[in-house]
Amino acid sequence: MTHLHQHEESLGTSLETIMVHMSEVLILTRTEVESCLSMKRTIEAVKEAYMAFANNRVQMPPVMHLDVEKYNGEVDIKSGFVEDFDLIGTKIASGYYDNHKLGLPPGMAVIVLMDLKTSMPLAIMDGSYITAYRTGAAGAVAASVLARKDSKKVGVIGAGTQGRMQVLALREIFDLDEIRVWDIEEKIGKRYATEMSDLLEIDVSYSENREEVVRGSDIVVTVTPSRKALVMESWIEEGMHINAIGADGPGKQELDPAIVKRAD
Amino acid sequence: MTHLHQHEESLGTSLETIMVHMSEVLILTRTEVESCLSMKRTIEAVKEAYMAFANNRVQMPPVMHLDVEKYNGEVDIKSGFVEDFDLIGTKIASGYYDNHKLGLPPGMAVIVLMDLKTSMPLAIMDGSYITAYRTGAAGAVAASVLARKDSKKVGVIGAGTQGRMQVLALREIFDLDEIRVWDIEEKIGKRYATEMSDLLEIDVSYSENREEVVRGSDIVVTVTPSRKALVMESWIEEGMHINAIGADGPGKQELDPAIVKRAD
């Protein structure tokens, strides 16, 4: 009986407190998020999260998906928490494939972070960089377990943001000395080579020949929206590690199916 | 082939634009939301949304649910859109049943509003008042269709926030002349009577006897977290309309099951 009263009472008095809490929420723009992020720390966090998941310490419901056929877009909402971290994260992220016609980015991401103890919101932030870093870090965590420890040469198929992130993450794990990159557009590939060479202070070169990029690499990363094989089985050498990042949905493909059959 | 390039290109250049857009998002605190809301307009919006839903113009995936057993809490994430409104709404809302021990509200709600055309976020706002208004409005929309048009007397079981919202919404539809209210806690019930009488300028009285509140009412609203029947079948008169709002989960109950059998 007392419980009934307390519940009603607290509903009656909750309003102002929530207002105060909402005012205290930290709002972080894309630039502010970028200034806080470290790839090294992101890799540690991704590794911790994967280990927690493997140990059944993660609650993560299926992704909520909205199809916006009318505007050729989609929205995915993901939420979950690691029992031990005392934080709940929720991300709303979109892919809108006609946005470029309006001069807009091809999607957006917003992350709401809540205190697991009380559910009070702690921060609301742009999620684009966090997504880019997380995806880069996930590739590096996979390679840290599966690639040769002495990997030095990386072949990159696709010179976009994620083509950069994968390499920035890999160099936290490996002592890289050469990057070769291919892109369907020469200009984009050459810009990648110049920028990444300056940033990493190692040899980064563009090739218009995918086979040249793949052969001799210790690690190959494919980061394109391709719907057909870009990397052939005959180019693959024993011990080579491949992170195929781009094929993230039905109909997408970056690898010759024979590679998947041969992989161990 | 051009598409591949464009996609990579836009990924590469999207970052700054998103930053700009994130800076332009409207952030609304609880007080700011309250100052924008009108119950009349909320009722219209709820009615439009119900009609769109009935006409299969709504995309609304199942609710995403997180159980936070460790802290006796739960989080629900809801998202969806009406084809014709060109807006996507996502709400993260929680119920934390030990929060009162910490002097905190029993939950929170954050709403992210996005442009359906582009997915760009338009506003991020406290969702507590919107939820309270929406629930109030939903009761009024139901009563507008199902209750007698000349309803004047309302019986309220549970004198919390939603006990207020239901009445504020009903008076937009009906020419009310009397409210009677019961609460398990006399103090809460009497405060409701004083405050609502001042606000509505009609007769609002508290009774410690639920039967007195129910008998003679045209509309009865039950808004408690009760787990057992609070309203008995023998008190119900022909033509009386009941909005049972509180029983929103397994194990919760406000009405004598015989009422549900008798209802038409």
CSV table of N, CA and C in Angstrom, one decimal, chain A residues 1 4-12 14-15 17-19 21-23 27 29-31 59 61-68 70-71 75 77 79-81 83 86 88 90 92 94 96 99-100 102 104-108 110 112 114 116-121 124-126 128-129 158-161 184-185 188 223-226 228, chain B residues 1 4-12 14-15 17-19 21-23 27 29-31 59 61-68 70-71 75 77 79-81 83 86 88 90 92 94 96 99-100 102 104-108 110 112 114 116-121 124-126 128-129 158-161 184-185 188 223-226 228:
chain,number,residue,atom,x,y,z
A,1,MET,N,0.8,-1.2,0.0
A,1,MET,CA,0.0,0.0,0.0
A,1,MET,C,0.9,1.2,0.0
A,4,LEU,N,2.2,2.0,-3.5
A,4,LEU,CA,1.3,2.7,-4.4
A,4,LEU,C,1.4,4.3,-4.2
A,5,HIS,N,1.4,4.7,-3.0
A,5,HIS,CA,1.5,6.1,-2.7
A,5,HIS,C,2.9,6.7,-3.1
A,6,GLN,N,3.9,6.0,-2.8
A,6,GLN,CA,5.3,6.5,-3.2
A,6,GLN,C,5.4,6.7,-4.7
A,7,HIS,N,4.8,5.8,-5.4
A,7,HIS,CA,4.9,5.9,-6.9
A,7,HIS,C,4.2,7.1,-7.4
A,8,GLU,N,2.9,7.3,-6.9
A,8,GLU,CA,2.1,8.4,-7.3
A,8,GLU,C,2.8,9.7,-6.9
A,9,GLU,N,3.3,9.7,-5.6
A,9,GLU,CA,4.0,10.9,-5.1
A,9,GLU,C,5.2,11.3,-6.0
A,10,SER,N,6.0,10.3,-6.3
A,10,SER,CA,7.2,10.6,-7.1
A,10,SER,C,6.8,11.0,-8.5
A,11,LEU,N,5.8,10.5,-9.1
A,11,LEU,CA,5.3,11.0,-10.4
A,11,LEU,C,5.0,12.4,-10.2
A,12,GLY,N,4.3,12.8,-9.1
A,12,GLY,CA,3.9,14.2,-8.9
A,12,GLY,C,5.0,15.1,-8.8
A,14,SER,N,8.3,14.6,-9.8
A,14,SER,CA,9.5,14.3,-10.7
A,14,SER,C,9.8,15.4,-11.7
A,15,LEU,N,8.8,16.2,-12.0
A,15,LEU,CA,8.9,17.0,-13.2
A,15,LEU,C,10.1,18.0,-13.1
A,17,THR,N,12.7,18.0,-11.2
A,17,THR,CA,14.0,17.4,-11.1
A,17,THR,C,14.5,17.0,-12.5
A,18,ILE,N,13.6,16.4,-13.3
A,18,ILE,CA,14.0,16.0,-14.7
A,18,ILE,C,14.4,17.2,-15.5
A,19,MET,N,13.7,18.3,-15.3
A,19,MET,CA,14.1,19.6,-16.0
A,19,MET,C,15.6,19.9,-15.6
A,21,HIS,N,17.9,18.0,-14.5
A,21,HIS,CA,18.8,17.0,-15.1
A,21,HIS,C,19.0,17.2,-16.6
A,22,MET,N,17.9,17.5,-17.3
A,22,MET,CA,18.0,17.7,-18.7
A,22,MET,C,18.9,18.9,-19.0
A,23,SER,N,18.8,19.9,-18.1
A,23,SER,CA,19.7,21.1,-18.3
A,23,SER,C,21.2,20.7,-18.1
A,27,ILE,N,26.1,18.3,-24.0
A,27,ILE,CA,25.9,18.2,-25.4
A,27,ILE,C,27.2,18.3,-26.2
A,29,THR,N,29.2,18.4,-29.8
A,29,THR,CA,29.1,18.4,-31.3
A,29,THR,C,30.2,17.5,-31.8
A,30,ARG,N,30.1,17.4,-33.1
A,30,ARG,CA,31.1,16.5,-33.8
A,30,ARG,C,32.6,16.9,-33.5
A,31,THR,N,32.8,18.2,-33.6
A,31,THR,CA,34.2,18.6,-33.3
A,31,THR,C,34.6,18.4,-31.9
A,59,GLN,N,23.9,-6.7,-22.4
A,59,GLN,CA,22.5,-6.8,-22.9
A,59,GLN,C,22.4,-5.9,-24.1
A,61,PRO,N,19.6,-5.7,-27.3
A,61,PRO,CA,18.5,-6.2,-28.0
A,61,PRO,C,18.7,-6.0,-29.5
A,62,PRO,N,17.9,-6.7,-30.4
A,62,PRO,CA,18.1,-6.6,-31.8
A,62,PRO,C,18.0,-5.1,-32.3
A,63,VAL,N,18.7,-4.8,-33.3
A,63,VAL,CA,18.6,-3.5,-33.9
A,63,VAL,C,17.2,-3.1,-34.3
A,64,MET,N,16.8,-1.9,-34.0
A,64,MET,CA,15.5,-1.4,-34.5
A,64,MET,C,15.7,-0.7,-35.8
A,65,HIS,N,14.9,-1.1,-36.8
A,65,HIS,CA,15.2,-0.6,-38.2
A,65,HIS,C,13.9,0.1,-38.8
A,66,LEU,N,14.2,1.2,-39.4
A,66,LEU,CA,13.1,1.9,-40.1
A,66,LEU,C,13.5,2.0,-41.6
A,67,ASP,N,12.7,1.6,-42.4
A,67,ASP,CA,12.9,1.8,-43.9
A,67,ASP,C,12.1,3.0,-44.4
A,68,VAL,N,12.9,4.0,-44.9
A,68,VAL,CA,12.2,5.2,-45.4
A,68,VAL,C,12.2,5.2,-46.9
A,70,LYS,N,10.3,6.1,-49.2
A,70,LYS,CA,9.9,7.4,-49.8
A,70,LYS,C,11.1,8.3,-50.2
A,71,TYR,N,12.1,8.3,-49.3
A,71,TYR,CA,13.3,9.1,-49.5
A,71,TYR,C,14.6,8.3,-49.6
A,75,VAL,N,17.0,4.0,-41.2
A,75,VAL,CA,17.5,4.4,-39.9
A,75,VAL,C,17.6,3.2,-39.0
A,77,ILE,N,18.5,1.9,-35.0
A,77,ILE,CA,18.6,2.3,-33.6
A,77,ILE,C,19.2,1.2,-32.8
A,79,SER,N,20.9,-0.1,-29.1
A,79,SER,CA,21.0,0.2,-27.7
A,79,SER,C,21.6,-1.0,-26.9
A,80,GLY,N,22.2,-0.7,-25.8
A,80,GLY,CA,22.6,-1.8,-25.0
A,80,GLY,C,23.6,-1.3,-23.9
A,81,PHE,N,24.0,-2.3,-23.0
A,81,PHE,CA,24.9,-1.9,-22.0
A,81,PHE,C,25.7,-3.2,-21.6
A,83,GLU,N,27.2,-5.0,-18.4
A,83,GLU,CA,26.8,-5.0,-17.0
A,83,GLU,C,27.8,-4.2,-16.1
A,86,ASP,N,28.3,0.4,-16.2
A,86,ASP,CA,27.3,1.3,-15.6
A,86,ASP,C,26.9,2.5,-16.5
A,88,ILE,N,24.5,3.2,-20.2
A,88,ILE,CA,23.7,2.7,-21.3
A,88,ILE,C,23.9,3.6,-22.5
A,90,THR,N,22.7,4.5,-26.5
A,90,THR,CA,21.7,4.4,-27.6
A,90,THR,C,22.2,5.2,-28.7
A,92,ILE,N,21.2,6.4,-32.7
A,92,ILE,CA,20.3,6.6,-33.8
A,92,ILE,C,21.2,6.9,-35.0
A,94,SER,N,21.6,6.9,-39.5
A,94,SER,CA,20.9,6.7,-40.7
A,94,SER,C,21.8,6.6,-41.9
A,96,TYR,N,21.1,7.7,-45.9
A,96,TYR,CA,20.2,8.3,-46.8
A,96,TYR,C,20.9,8.5,-48.2
A,99,ASN,N,20.8,11.9,-50.3
A,99,ASN,CA,21.1,13.1,-49.6
A,99,ASN,C,22.2,14.0,-50.3
A,100,HIS,N,23.1,13.3,-51.0
A,100,HIS,CA,24.1,14.0,-51.8
A,100,HIS,C,23.5,15.0,-52.8
A,102,LEU,N,21.1,16.8,-52.3
A,102,LEU,CA,20.7,18.0,-51.6
A,102,LEU,C,21.9,18.7,-51.0
A,104,LEU,N,23.8,17.3,-48.8
A,104,LEU,CA,23.8,16.8,-47.4
A,104,LEU,C,24.6,15.6,-47.2
A,105,PRO,N,25.1,15.3,-46.0
A,105,PRO,CA,25.9,14.1,-45.8
A,105,PRO,C,24.9,12.9,-45.9
A,106,PRO,N,25.5,11.7,-46.2
A,106,PRO,CA,24.7,10.5,-46.5
A,106,PRO,C,24.1,9.9,-45.3
A,107,GLY,N,24.2,10.5,-44.2
A,107,GLY,CA,23.6,10.0,-43.0
A,107,GLY,C,24.0,10.8,-41.8
A,108,MET,N,23.5,10.4,-40.6
A,108,MET,CA,23.8,11.1,-39.4
A,108,MET,C,23.8,10.1,-38.3
A,110,VAL,N,23.4,10.1,-33.8
A,110,VAL,CA,23.3,10.8,-32.5
A,110,VAL,C,23.4,9.7,-31.5
A,112,VAL,N,23.0,8.9,-27.3
A,112,VAL,CA,22.5,9.3,-26.0
A,112,VAL,C,23.1,8.4,-25.0
A,114,MET,N,23.4,7.3,-21.1
A,114,MET,CA,22.7,7.3,-19.8
A,114,MET,C,23.5,6.6,-18.7
A,116,LEU,N,23.6,3.9,-16.1
A,116,LEU,CA,22.9,2.7,-15.9
A,116,LEU,C,22.3,2.6,-14.5
A,117,LYS,N,22.9,3.3,-13.5
A,117,LYS,CA,22.4,3.2,-12.1
A,117,LYS,C,21.1,3.9,-12.0
A,118,THR,N,20.8,5.0,-12.7
A,118,THR,CA,19.7,5.9,-12.5
A,118,THR,C,18.9,6.2,-13.7
A,119,SER,N,19.5,5.9,-14.9
A,119,SER,CA,18.9,6.2,-16.2
A,119,SER,C,19.0,7.6,-16.6
A,120,MET,N,19.5,8.5,-15.7
A,120,MET,CA,19.6,9.9,-16.0
A,120,MET,C,20.6,10.1,-17.2
A,121,PRO,N,20.2,10.9,-18.2
A,121,PRO,CA,21.0,11.2,-19.4
A,121,PRO,C,22.3,11.9,-18.9
A,124,ILE,N,24.6,13.8,-24.7
A,124,ILE,CA,24.0,13.6,-26.0
A,124,ILE,C,25.0,14.1,-27.0
A,125,MET,N,25.4,13.3,-28.0
A,125,MET,CA,26.5,13.7,-28.8
A,125,MET,C,26.4,13.2,-30.3
A,126,ASP,N,27.1,13.9,-31.1
A,126,ASP,CA,27.2,13.5,-32.5
A,126,ASP,C,27.9,12.1,-32.5
A,128,SER,N,29.0,10.4,-35.3
A,128,SER,CA,29.7,10.0,-36.6
A,128,SER,C,31.1,9.6,-36.3
A,129,TYR,N,31.9,10.4,-35.6
A,129,TYR,CA,33.3,10.0,-35.3
A,129,TYR,C,33.4,8.8,-34.5
A,158,GLY,N,39.6,1.0,-51.2
A,158,GLY,CA,38.6,2.0,-50.9
A,158,GLY,C,39.2,3.1,-50.0
A,159,ALA,N,39.3,4.3,-50.6
A,159,ALA,CA,40.1,5.4,-49.9
A,159,ALA,C,39.2,6.4,-49.2
A,160,GLY,N,38.1,6.0,-48.6
A,160,GLY,CA,37.2,6.9,-47.9
A,160,GLY,C,37.6,7.0,-46.4
A,161,THR,N,36.7,7.5,-45.7
A,161,THR,CA,36.9,7.7,-44.2
A,161,THR,C,37.3,6.4,-43.5
A,184,ILE,N,38.3,3.5,-56.7
A,184,ILE,CA,37.7,3.5,-58.1
A,184,ILE,C,38.0,4.9,-58.8
A,185,GLU,N,38.2,5.9,-57.9
A,185,GLU,CA,38.5,7.2,-58.4
A,185,GLU,C,40.0,7.6,-58.1
A,188,ILE,N,40.7,10.5,-55.6
A,188,ILE,CA,40.4,10.2,-54.2
A,188,ILE,C,41.6,9.4,-53.6
A,223,VAL,N,37.0,-1.6,-47.9
A,223,VAL,CA,36.1,-0.6,-47.3
A,223,VAL,C,35.3,0.1,-48.4
A,224,THR,N,34.5,-0.6,-49.1
A,224,THR,CA,33.8,0.0,-50.2
A,224,THR,C,32.3,-0.4,-50.1
A,225,PRO,N,31.4,0.3,-50.8
A,225,PRO,CA,30.0,-0.2,-50.9
A,225,PRO,C,29.8,-1.1,-52.1
A,226,SER,N,30.8,-1.8,-52.5
A,226,SER,CA,30.7,-2.7,-53.7
A,226,SER,C,29.7,-3.8,-53.6
A,228,LYS,N,30.1,-6.3,-56.0
A,228,LYS,CA,30.7,-7.4,-56.7
A,228,LYS,C,32.1,-7.6,-56.2
B,1,MET,N,29.4,2.5,-61.5
B,1,MET,CA,30.8,2.7,-61.1
B,1,MET,C,30.9,4.2,-60.5
B,4,LEU,N,29.8,4.3,-56.8
B,4,LEU,CA,30.8,3.9,-55.9
B,4,LEU,C,31.7,5.1,-55.4
B,5,HIS,N,32.1,5.8,-56.5
B,5,HIS,CA,32.9,7.0,-56.2
B,5,HIS,C,32.1,8.0,-55.3
B,6,GLN,N,30.9,8.3,-55.8
B,6,GLN,CA,30.1,9.3,-55.1
B,6,GLN,C,30.0,8.9,-53.6
B,7,HIS,N,29.7,7.7,-53.4
B,7,HIS,CA,29.5,7.2,-52.0
B,7,HIS,C,30.7,7.5,-51.1
B,8,GLU,N,31.9,7.0,-51.7
B,8,GLU,CA,33.1,7.2,-50.9
B,8,GLU,C,33.4,8.7,-50.8
B,9,GLU,N,33.2,9.4,-51.8
B,9,GLU,CA,33.5,10.9,-51.8
B,9,GLU,C,32.6,11.5,-50.7
B,10,SER,N,31.4,11.2,-50.7
B,10,SER,CA,30.5,11.9,-49.7
B,10,SER,C,30.9,11.4,-48.3
B,11,LEU,N,31.3,10.2,-48.1
B,11,LEU,CA,31.7,9.8,-46.8
B,11,LEU,C,32.9,10.6,-46.4
B,12,GLY,N,33.8,10.9,-47.4
B,12,GLY,CA,35.0,11.6,-47.1
B,12,GLY,C,34.7,13.1,-46.7
B,14,SER,N,31.6,14.2,-45.6
B,14,SER,CA,30.4,14.4,-44.8
B,14,SER,C,30.7,15.0,-43.4
B,15,LEU,N,31.9,14.8,-42.9
B,15,LEU,CA,32.1,15.0,-41.5
B,15,LEU,C,31.8,16.5,-41.1
B,17,THR,N,30.0,18.7,-42.5
B,17,THR,CA,28.6,19.1,-42.6
B,17,THR,C,27.8,18.6,-41.4
B,18,ILE,N,28.1,17.3,-41.0
B,18,ILE,CA,27.3,16.8,-39.9
B,18,ILE,C,27.6,17.7,-38.6
B,19,MET,N,28.9,18.1,-38.5
B,19,MET,CA,29.2,18.9,-37.3
B,19,MET,C,28.3,20.2,-37.4
B,21,HIS,N,25.5,20.5,-38.8
B,21,HIS,CA,24.1,20.2,-38.5
B,21,HIS,C,23.9,19.9,-37.1
B,22,MET,N,24.8,19.2,-36.4
B,22,MET,CA,24.7,18.9,-35.0
B,22,MET,C,24.6,20.2,-34.2
B,23,SER,N,25.4,21.2,-34.6
B,23,SER,CA,25.3,22.5,-33.9
B,23,SER,C,24.0,23.2,-34.1
B,27,ILE,N,17.9,22.2,-28.9
B,27,ILE,CA,17.9,21.5,-27.6
B,27,ILE,C,16.8,22.1,-26.7
B,29,THR,N,14.8,22.0,-23.1
B,29,THR,CA,14.7,21.5,-21.8
B,29,THR,C,13.2,21.2,-21.5
B,30,ARG,N,13.0,20.6,-20.3
B,30,ARG,CA,11.6,20.4,-19.9
B,30,ARG,C,10.7,21.6,-19.8
B,31,THR,N,11.3,22.7,-19.3
B,31,THR,CA,10.5,23.9,-19.2
B,31,THR,C,10.2,24.5,-20.5
B,59,GLN,N,4.9,3.6,-39.9
B,59,GLN,CA,5.9,2.6,-39.7
B,59,GLN,C,6.3,2.7,-38.2
B,61,PRO,N,8.2,0.1,-35.6
B,61,PRO,CA,8.8,-1.3,-35.2
B,61,PRO,C,8.4,-1.6,-33.7
B,62,PRO,N,8.6,-2.8,-33.3
B,62,PRO,CA,8.3,-3.2,-31.9
B,62,PRO,C,9.2,-2.4,-31.0
B,63,VAL,N,8.7,-2.1,-29.8
B,63,VAL,CA,9.5,-1.4,-28.8
B,63,VAL,C,10.8,-2.2,-28.4
B,64,MET,N,11.9,-1.4,-28.3
B,64,MET,CA,13.2,-2.0,-27.8
B,64,MET,C,13.2,-1.9,-26.3
B,65,HIS,N,13.5,-3.0,-25.7
B,65,HIS,CA,13.4,-3.0,-24.2
B,65,HIS,C,14.7,-3.5,-23.6
B,66,LEU,N,15.1,-2.7,-22.6
B,66,LEU,CA,16.3,-3.1,-21.8
B,66,LEU,C,15.9,-3.3,-20.3
B,67,ASP,N,16.2,-4.5,-19.8
B,67,ASP,CA,15.9,-4.7,-18.4
B,67,ASP,C,17.2,-4.5,-17.6
B,68,VAL,N,17.1,-3.6,-16.6
B,68,VAL,CA,18.3,-3.3,-15.8
B,68,VAL,C,18.0,-3.9,-14.4
B,70,LYS,N,19.9,-5.1,-12.2
B,70,LYS,CA,20.9,-4.7,-11.2
B,70,LYS,C,20.4,-3.5,-10.4
B,71,TYR,N,19.7,-2.6,-11.1
B,71,TYR,CA,19.3,-1.3,-10.4
B,71,TYR,C,17.8,-1.2,-10.4
B,75,VAL,N,14.3,0.3,-19.5
B,75,VAL,CA,14.4,1.4,-20.5
B,75,VAL,C,13.6,0.9,-21.7
B,77,ILE,N,12.7,1.9,-25.8
B,77,ILE,CA,13.0,2.8,-26.9
B,77,ILE,C,12.0,2.6,-28.0
B,79,SER,N,10.4,4.1,-31.7
B,79,SER,CA,10.6,5.0,-32.8
B,79,SER,C,9.6,4.7,-33.9
B,80,GLY,N,9.4,5.7,-34.8
B,80,GLY,CA,8.4,5.5,-35.8
B,80,GLY,C,8.2,6.8,-36.6
B,81,PHE,N,7.4,6.6,-37.6
B,81,PHE,CA,7.0,7.8,-38.4
B,81,PHE,C,5.7,7.6,-39.1
B,83,GLU,N,3.9,8.4,-42.5
B,83,GLU,CA,4.3,8.7,-43.9
B,83,GLU,C,4.1,10.1,-44.3
B,86,ASP,N,6.5,13.6,-42.5
B,86,ASP,CA,7.9,14.0,-42.8
B,86,ASP,C,8.7,14.2,-41.6
B,88,ILE,N,10.6,11.9,-38.2
B,88,ILE,CA,10.8,10.6,-37.4
B,88,ILE,C,11.0,11.0,-36.0
B,90,THR,N,12.0,9.5,-32.1
B,90,THR,CA,12.5,8.4,-31.3
B,90,THR,C,12.5,8.8,-29.9
B,92,ILE,N,13.6,7.7,-25.9
B,92,ILE,CA,14.2,6.8,-24.9
B,92,ILE,C,13.6,7.1,-23.6
B,94,SER,N,12.6,5.7,-19.4
B,94,SER,CA,13.0,4.8,-18.4
B,94,SER,C,12.0,4.8,-17.3
B,96,TYR,N,12.7,3.7,-13.3
B,96,TYR,CA,13.7,3.2,-12.3
B,96,TYR,C,13.1,3.2,-10.9
B,99,ASN,N,14.9,4.8,-7.8
B,99,ASN,CA,15.5,6.1,-7.9
B,99,ASN,C,15.1,7.1,-6.8
B,100,HIS,N,13.8,6.9,-6.2
B,100,HIS,CA,13.4,7.8,-5.1
B,100,HIS,C,14.3,7.7,-3.9
B,102,LEU,N,17.4,7.7,-4.0
B,102,LEU,CA,18.5,8.6,-4.3
B,102,LEU,C,18.0,10.0,-4.4
B,104,LEU,N,15.9,11.0,-6.7
B,104,LEU,CA,15.8,11.2,-8.2
B,104,LEU,C,14.4,10.9,-8.7
B,105,PRO,N,14.0,11.4,-9.8
B,105,PRO,CA,12.8,11.1,-10.4
B,105,PRO,C,12.7,9.6,-10.8
B,106,PRO,N,11.5,9.0,-10.9
B,106,PRO,CA,11.4,7.6,-11.2
B,106,PRO,C,11.7,7.2,-12.7
B,107,GLY,N,12.2,8.1,-13.4
B,107,GLY,CA,12.5,7.8,-14.8
B,107,GLY,C,12.8,9.1,-15.6
B,108,MET,N,13.1,8.9,-16.8
B,108,MET,CA,13.4,10.1,-17.7
B,108,MET,C,12.9,9.8,-19.1
B,110,VAL,N,13.8,11.1,-23.2
B,110,VAL,CA,14.5,12.0,-24.2
B,110,VAL,C,13.9,11.7,-25.5
B,112,VAL,N,14.3,12.4,-29.7
B,112,VAL,CA,15.1,12.9,-30.8
B,112,VAL,C,14.2,13.0,-32.0
B,114,MET,N,13.8,13.8,-36.0
B,114,MET,CA,14.6,13.9,-37.2
B,114,MET,C,13.7,14.2,-38.4
B,116,LEU,N,12.3,13.4,-41.8
B,116,LEU,CA,12.1,12.2,-42.5
B,116,LEU,C,12.7,12.2,-43.9
B,117,LYS,N,12.8,13.4,-44.5
B,117,LYS,CA,13.3,13.6,-45.9
B,117,LYS,C,14.8,13.4,-45.9
B,118,THR,N,15.6,13.8,-44.9
B,118,THR,CA,17.0,13.7,-44.9
B,118,THR,C,17.7,13.0,-43.7
B,119,SER,N,16.9,12.7,-42.7
B,119,SER,CA,17.3,12.1,-41.5
B,119,SER,C,18.1,13.1,-40.6
B,120,MET,N,18.3,14.3,-41.0
B,120,MET,CA,19.0,15.3,-40.1
B,120,MET,C,18.2,15.5,-38.9
B,121,PRO,N,18.9,15.5,-37.7
B,121,PRO,CA,18.2,15.8,-36.4
B,121,PRO,C,17.7,17.3,-36.4
B,124,ILE,N,16.3,17.9,-30.1
B,124,ILE,CA,16.5,16.9,-29.0
B,124,ILE,C,15.9,17.5,-27.8
B,125,MET,N,14.9,16.8,-27.2
B,125,MET,CA,14.2,17.4,-26.1
B,125,MET,C,13.8,16.5,-25.0
B,126,ASP,N,13.6,17.1,-23.8
B,126,ASP,CA,13.1,16.3,-22.7
B,126,ASP,C,11.7,15.8,-23.1
B,128,SER,N,9.4,14.2,-21.0
B,128,SER,CA,8.5,13.9,-19.9
B,128,SER,C,7.1,14.5,-20.1
B,129,TYR,N,7.1,15.8,-20.4
B,129,TYR,CA,5.8,16.5,-20.6
B,129,TYR,C,5.1,16.0,-21.8
B,158,GLY,N,-6.6,8.0,-8.5
B,158,GLY,CA,-5.2,8.2,-8.6
B,158,GLY,C,-4.9,9.6,-8.9
B,159,ALA,N,-4.3,10.4,-7.9
B,159,ALA,CA,-4.2,11.8,-8.0
B,159,ALA,C,-2.8,12.3,-8.4
B,160,GLY,N,-2.2,11.5,-9.2
B,160,GLY,CA,-0.8,11.9,-9.7
B,160,GLY,C,-0.8,12.8,-10.9
B,161,THR,N,0.3,12.9,-11.6
B,161,THR,CA,0.4,13.7,-12.8
B,161,THR,C,-0.6,13.3,-13.9
B,184,ILE,N,-4.9,6.9,-2.7
B,184,ILE,CA,-4.6,6.0,-1.5
B,184,ILE,C,-4.1,6.9,-0.4
B,185,GLU,N,-3.5,8.1,-0.7
B,185,GLU,CA,-3.0,9.0,0.3
B,185,GLU,C,-3.9,10.2,0.3
B,188,ILE,N,-2.4,13.7,-0.8
B,188,ILE,CA,-2.2,13.8,-2.3
B,188,ILE,C,-3.5,14.1,-2.9
B,223,VAL,N,-5.7,5.7,-12.9
B,223,VAL,CA,-4.4,6.1,-13.2
B,223,VAL,C,-3.5,5.8,-12.0
B,224,THR,N,-3.3,4.5,-11.7
B,224,THR,CA,-2.5,4.1,-10.6
B,224,THR,C,-1.6,2.9,-11.0
B,225,PRO,N,-0.6,2.6,-10.2
B,225,PRO,CA,0.2,1.4,-10.5
B,225,PRO,C,-0.3,0.2,-9.8
B,226,SER,N,-1.6,0.1,-9.6
B,226,SER,CA,-2.2,-0.9,-8.8
B,226,SER,C,-2.0,-2.3,-9.4
B,228,LYS,N,-4.1,-4.8,-8.1
B,228,LYS,CA,-5.4,-5.4,-7.8
B,228,LYS,C,-6.5,-4.5,-8.1
